PDB file of C-alpha atoms in Angstrom:
ATOM      1  CA  MET A   1      48.184  42.517  44.194  1.00  0.00           C
ATOM      2  CA  TYR A   2      45.654  45.212  44.320  1.00  0.00           C
ATOM      3  CA  ILE A   3      44.903  48.857  43.323  1.00  0.00           C
ATOM      4  CA  LYS A   4      41.848  50.595  44.505  1.00  0.00           C
ATOM      5  CA  THR A   5      40.738  54.290  43.901  1.00  0.00           C
ATOM      6  CA  ASP A   6      37.581  55.967  43.949  1.00  0.00           C
ATOM      7  CA  ASP A   7      37.199  55.442  40.141  1.00  0.00           C
ATOM      8  CA  TYR A   8      38.721  51.885  39.661  1.00  0.00           C
ATOM      9  CA  THR A   9      39.848  48.912  41.135  1.00  0.00           C
ATOM     10  CA  ILE A  10      42.376  46.410  39.816  1.00  0.00           C
ATOM     11  CA  ARG A  11      43.007  42.984  41.627  1.00  0.00           C
ATOM     12  CA  TYR A  12      45.082  40.147  40.708  1.00  0.00           C
ATOM     13  CA  GLU A  13      44.015  36.744  42.101  1.00  0.00           C
ATOM     14  CA  PRO A  14      47.038  34.271  41.727  1.00  0.00           C
ATOM     15  CA  GLU A  15      44.779  31.229  42.402  1.00  0.00           C
ATOM     16  CA  SER A  16      42.811  31.588  39.307  1.00  0.00           C
ATOM     17  CA  ALA A  17      45.628  33.645  37.613  1.00  0.00           C
ATOM     18  CA  THR A  18      43.297  36.475  36.765  1.00  0.00           C
ATOM     19  CA  ALA A  19      43.365  40.199  37.020  1.00  0.00           C
ATOM     20  CA  PHE A  20      39.917  41.839  37.413  1.00  0.00           C
ATOM     21  CA  PHE A  21      39.395  45.453  36.321  1.00  0.00           C
ATOM     22  CA  GLN A  22      36.369  47.444  37.489  1.00  0.00           C
ATOM     23  CA  GLY A  23      35.250  50.888  37.073  1.00  0.00           C
ATOM     24  CA  LEU A  24      36.298  53.802  35.066  1.00  0.00           C
ATOM     25  CA  LEU A  25      40.211  53.774  34.159  1.00  0.00           C
ATOM     26  CA  ARG A  26      41.305  57.062  32.585  1.00  0.00           C
ATOM     27  CA  LEU A  27      44.958  57.633  34.001  1.00  0.00           C
ATOM     28  CA  ASP A  28      47.081  60.460  32.384  1.00  0.00           C
ATOM     29  CA  GLY A  29      49.734  59.074  30.184  1.00  0.00           C
ATOM     30  CA  MET A  30      51.796  55.909  30.129  1.00  0.00           C
ATOM     31  CA  GLU A  31      53.801  56.530  33.312  1.00  0.00           C
ATOM     32  CA  ALA A  32      50.623  56.589  35.248  1.00  0.00           C
ATOM     33  CA  TYR A  33      49.829  53.209  33.990  1.00  0.00           C
ATOM     34  CA  GLN A  34      53.078  51.684  35.071  1.00  0.00           C
ATOM     35  CA  PRO A  35      51.646  50.103  38.371  1.00  0.00           C
ATOM     36  CA  VAL A  36      49.068  48.441  36.336  1.00  0.00           C
ATOM     37  CA  MET A  37      51.611  47.085  33.881  1.00  0.00           C
ATOM     38  CA  ASP A  38      53.684  45.968  36.669  1.00  0.00           C
ATOM     39  CA  ILE A  39      50.703  43.715  38.084  1.00  0.00           C
ATOM     40  CA  LEU A  40      50.199  42.293  34.660  1.00  0.00           C
ATOM     41  CA  LEU A  41      54.115  41.688  33.951  1.00  0.00           C
ATOM     42  CA  ASN A  42      54.455  40.035  37.405  1.00  0.00           C
ATOM     43  CA  ALA A  43      51.340  37.816  36.784  1.00  0.00           C
ATOM     44  CA  ILE A  44      52.778  36.367  33.591  1.00  0.00           C
ATOM     45  CA  GLU A  45      56.010  35.590  35.287  1.00  0.00           C
ATOM     46  CA  ALA A  46      54.180  33.398  37.797  1.00  0.00           C
ATOM     47  CA  SER A  47      51.947  31.625  35.435  1.00  0.00           C
ATOM     48  CA  SER A  48      51.867  30.296  31.893  1.00  0.00           C
ATOM     49  CA  SER A  49      48.205  30.968  31.566  1.00  0.00           C
ATOM     50  CA  PHE A  50      46.710  34.313  32.398  1.00  0.00           C
ATOM     51  CA  THR A  51      43.290  35.983  32.106  1.00  0.00           C
ATOM     52  CA  ILE A  52      42.301  39.658  32.170  1.00  0.00           C
ATOM     53  CA  ASN A  53      38.845  40.105  32.959  1.00  0.00           C
ATOM     54  CA  LEU A  54      37.381  43.696  31.818  1.00  0.00           C
ATOM     55  CA  ARG A  55      33.687  42.825  31.906  1.00  0.00           C
ATOM     56  CA  GLU A  56      33.325  45.431  34.732  1.00  0.00           C
ATOM     57  CA  LEU A  57      35.466  47.855  33.152  1.00  0.00           C
ATOM     58  CA  GLU A  58      33.288  50.687  32.004  1.00  0.00           C
ATOM     59  CA  PHE A  59      35.889  53.052  30.374  1.00  0.00           C
ATOM     60  CA  LEU A  60      39.527  52.647  29.378  1.00  0.00           C
ATOM     61  CA  ASN A  61      41.234  55.876  27.700  1.00  0.00           C
ATOM     62  CA  SER A  62      43.555  55.773  24.757  1.00  0.00           C
ATOM     63  CA  SER A  63      46.756  55.431  27.305  1.00  0.00           C
ATOM     64  CA  GLY A  64      45.166  52.488  28.965  1.00  0.00           C
ATOM     65  CA  ILE A  65      44.550  50.739  25.530  1.00  0.00           C
ATOM     66  CA  SER A  66      48.111  51.611  24.617  1.00  0.00           C
ATOM     67  CA  MET A  67      49.304  49.950  27.881  1.00  0.00           C
ATOM     68  CA  LEU A  68      47.293  46.762  27.149  1.00  0.00           C
ATOM     69  CA  SER A  69      48.728  46.737  23.584  1.00  0.00           C
ATOM     70  CA  MET A  70      52.183  46.951  25.130  1.00  0.00           C
ATOM     71  CA  PHE A  71      51.543  44.223  27.654  1.00  0.00           C
ATOM     72  CA  VAL A  72      50.248  41.935  24.839  1.00  0.00           C
ATOM     73  CA  VAL A  73      53.494  42.462  22.865  1.00  0.00           C
ATOM     74  CA  LYS A  74      55.620  41.649  25.906  1.00  0.00           C
ATOM     75  CA  ALA A  75      53.580  38.596  26.499  1.00  0.00           C
ATOM     76  CA  ARG A  76      53.865  37.471  22.871  1.00  0.00           C
ATOM     77  CA  ASP A  77      57.610  37.994  22.955  1.00  0.00           C
ATOM     78  CA  LYS A  78      57.938  36.254  26.168  1.00  0.00           C
ATOM     79  CA  GLY A  79      56.326  33.229  24.570  1.00  0.00           C
ATOM     80  CA  GLY A  80      54.529  30.127  26.057  1.00  0.00           C
ATOM     81  CA  ILE A  81      51.848  32.265  27.503  1.00  0.00           C
ATOM     82  CA  ASN A  82      48.028  31.395  27.271  1.00  0.00           C
ATOM     83  CA  LEU A  83      46.544  34.756  27.285  1.00  0.00           C
ATOM     84  CA  VAL A  84      42.724  35.279  27.756  1.00  0.00           C
ATOM     85  CA  PHE A  85      40.828  38.552  27.714  1.00  0.00           C
ATOM     86  CA  GLN A  86      37.381  38.527  28.846  1.00  0.00           C
ATOM     87  CA  GLY A  87      34.969  41.316  27.888  1.00  0.00           C
ATOM     88  CA  SER A  88      31.355  42.507  27.690  1.00  0.00           C
ATOM     89  CA  GLU A  89      29.620  42.596  24.282  1.00  0.00           C
ATOM     90  CA  LYS A  90      27.640  45.560  25.903  1.00  0.00           C
ATOM     91  CA  THR A  91      30.671  47.837  26.297  1.00  0.00           C
ATOM     92  CA  LEU A  92      31.489  49.283  22.748  1.00  0.00           C
ATOM     93  CA  TRP A  93      35.252  50.059  23.401  1.00  0.00           C
ATOM     94  CA  GLN A  94      35.950  46.371  24.459  1.00  0.00           C
ATOM     95  CA  THR A  95      34.555  44.784  21.228  1.00  0.00           C
ATOM     96  CA  LYS A  96      36.567  47.026  19.135  1.00  0.00           C
ATOM     97  CA  SER A  97      39.746  47.321  21.061  1.00  0.00           C
ATOM     98  CA  LEU A  98      40.236  43.806  22.240  1.00  0.00           C
ATOM     99  CA  LYS A  99      39.784  42.508  18.725  1.00  0.00           C
ATOM    100  CA  ASN A 100      42.633  44.742  17.709  1.00  0.00           C
ATOM    101  CA  LEU A 101      44.788  43.111  20.344  1.00  0.00           C
ATOM    102  CA  GLN A 102      44.533  39.754  18.478  1.00  0.00           C
ATOM    103  CA  ARG A 103      46.469  41.349  15.689  1.00  0.00           C
ATOM    104  CA  LEU A 104      49.437  41.755  17.974  1.00  0.00           C
ATOM    105  CA  MET A 105      49.064  38.117  19.316  1.00  0.00           C
ATOM    106  CA  PRO A 106      47.047  35.981  17.142  1.00  0.00           C
ATOM    107  CA  SER A 107      46.924  33.029  19.831  1.00  0.00           C
ATOM    108  CA  LEU A 108      45.207  35.601  22.083  1.00  0.00           C
ATOM    109  CA  LYS A 109      41.684  34.268  23.199  1.00  0.00           C
ATOM    110  CA  LEU A 110      38.877  36.553  23.413  1.00  0.00           C
ATOM    111  CA  GLU A 111      35.697  35.615  25.529  1.00  0.00           C
ATOM    112  CA  PHE A 112      32.583  37.784  25.476  1.00  0.00           C
ATOM    113  CA  VAL A 113      29.509  37.679  27.367  1.00  0.00           C
TER     114      VAL A 113
END
């Protein structure tokens, strides 16, 4: 699964059960994020372990952060999912926002580089 625009790229690699986000992701509202949510939800149906790599995502707007929060709640409610978010310590929004996701799913693992 793959989404590519001039501003951002999202690709899911089933072999590693990892979704890679790159660029600037600033879609307008939750409806615009539905294709991204679909990729993430399909991925957790296919594997009990799933990694979201945001290290090359420079910007994510509030609608995108809300979408990730909703995804984490869905993964928590599904149960049996080992969820990992990989971020960059150099990207301020990641250090703040990703830690908040752990409040929604305490078993969520964060890896910062």
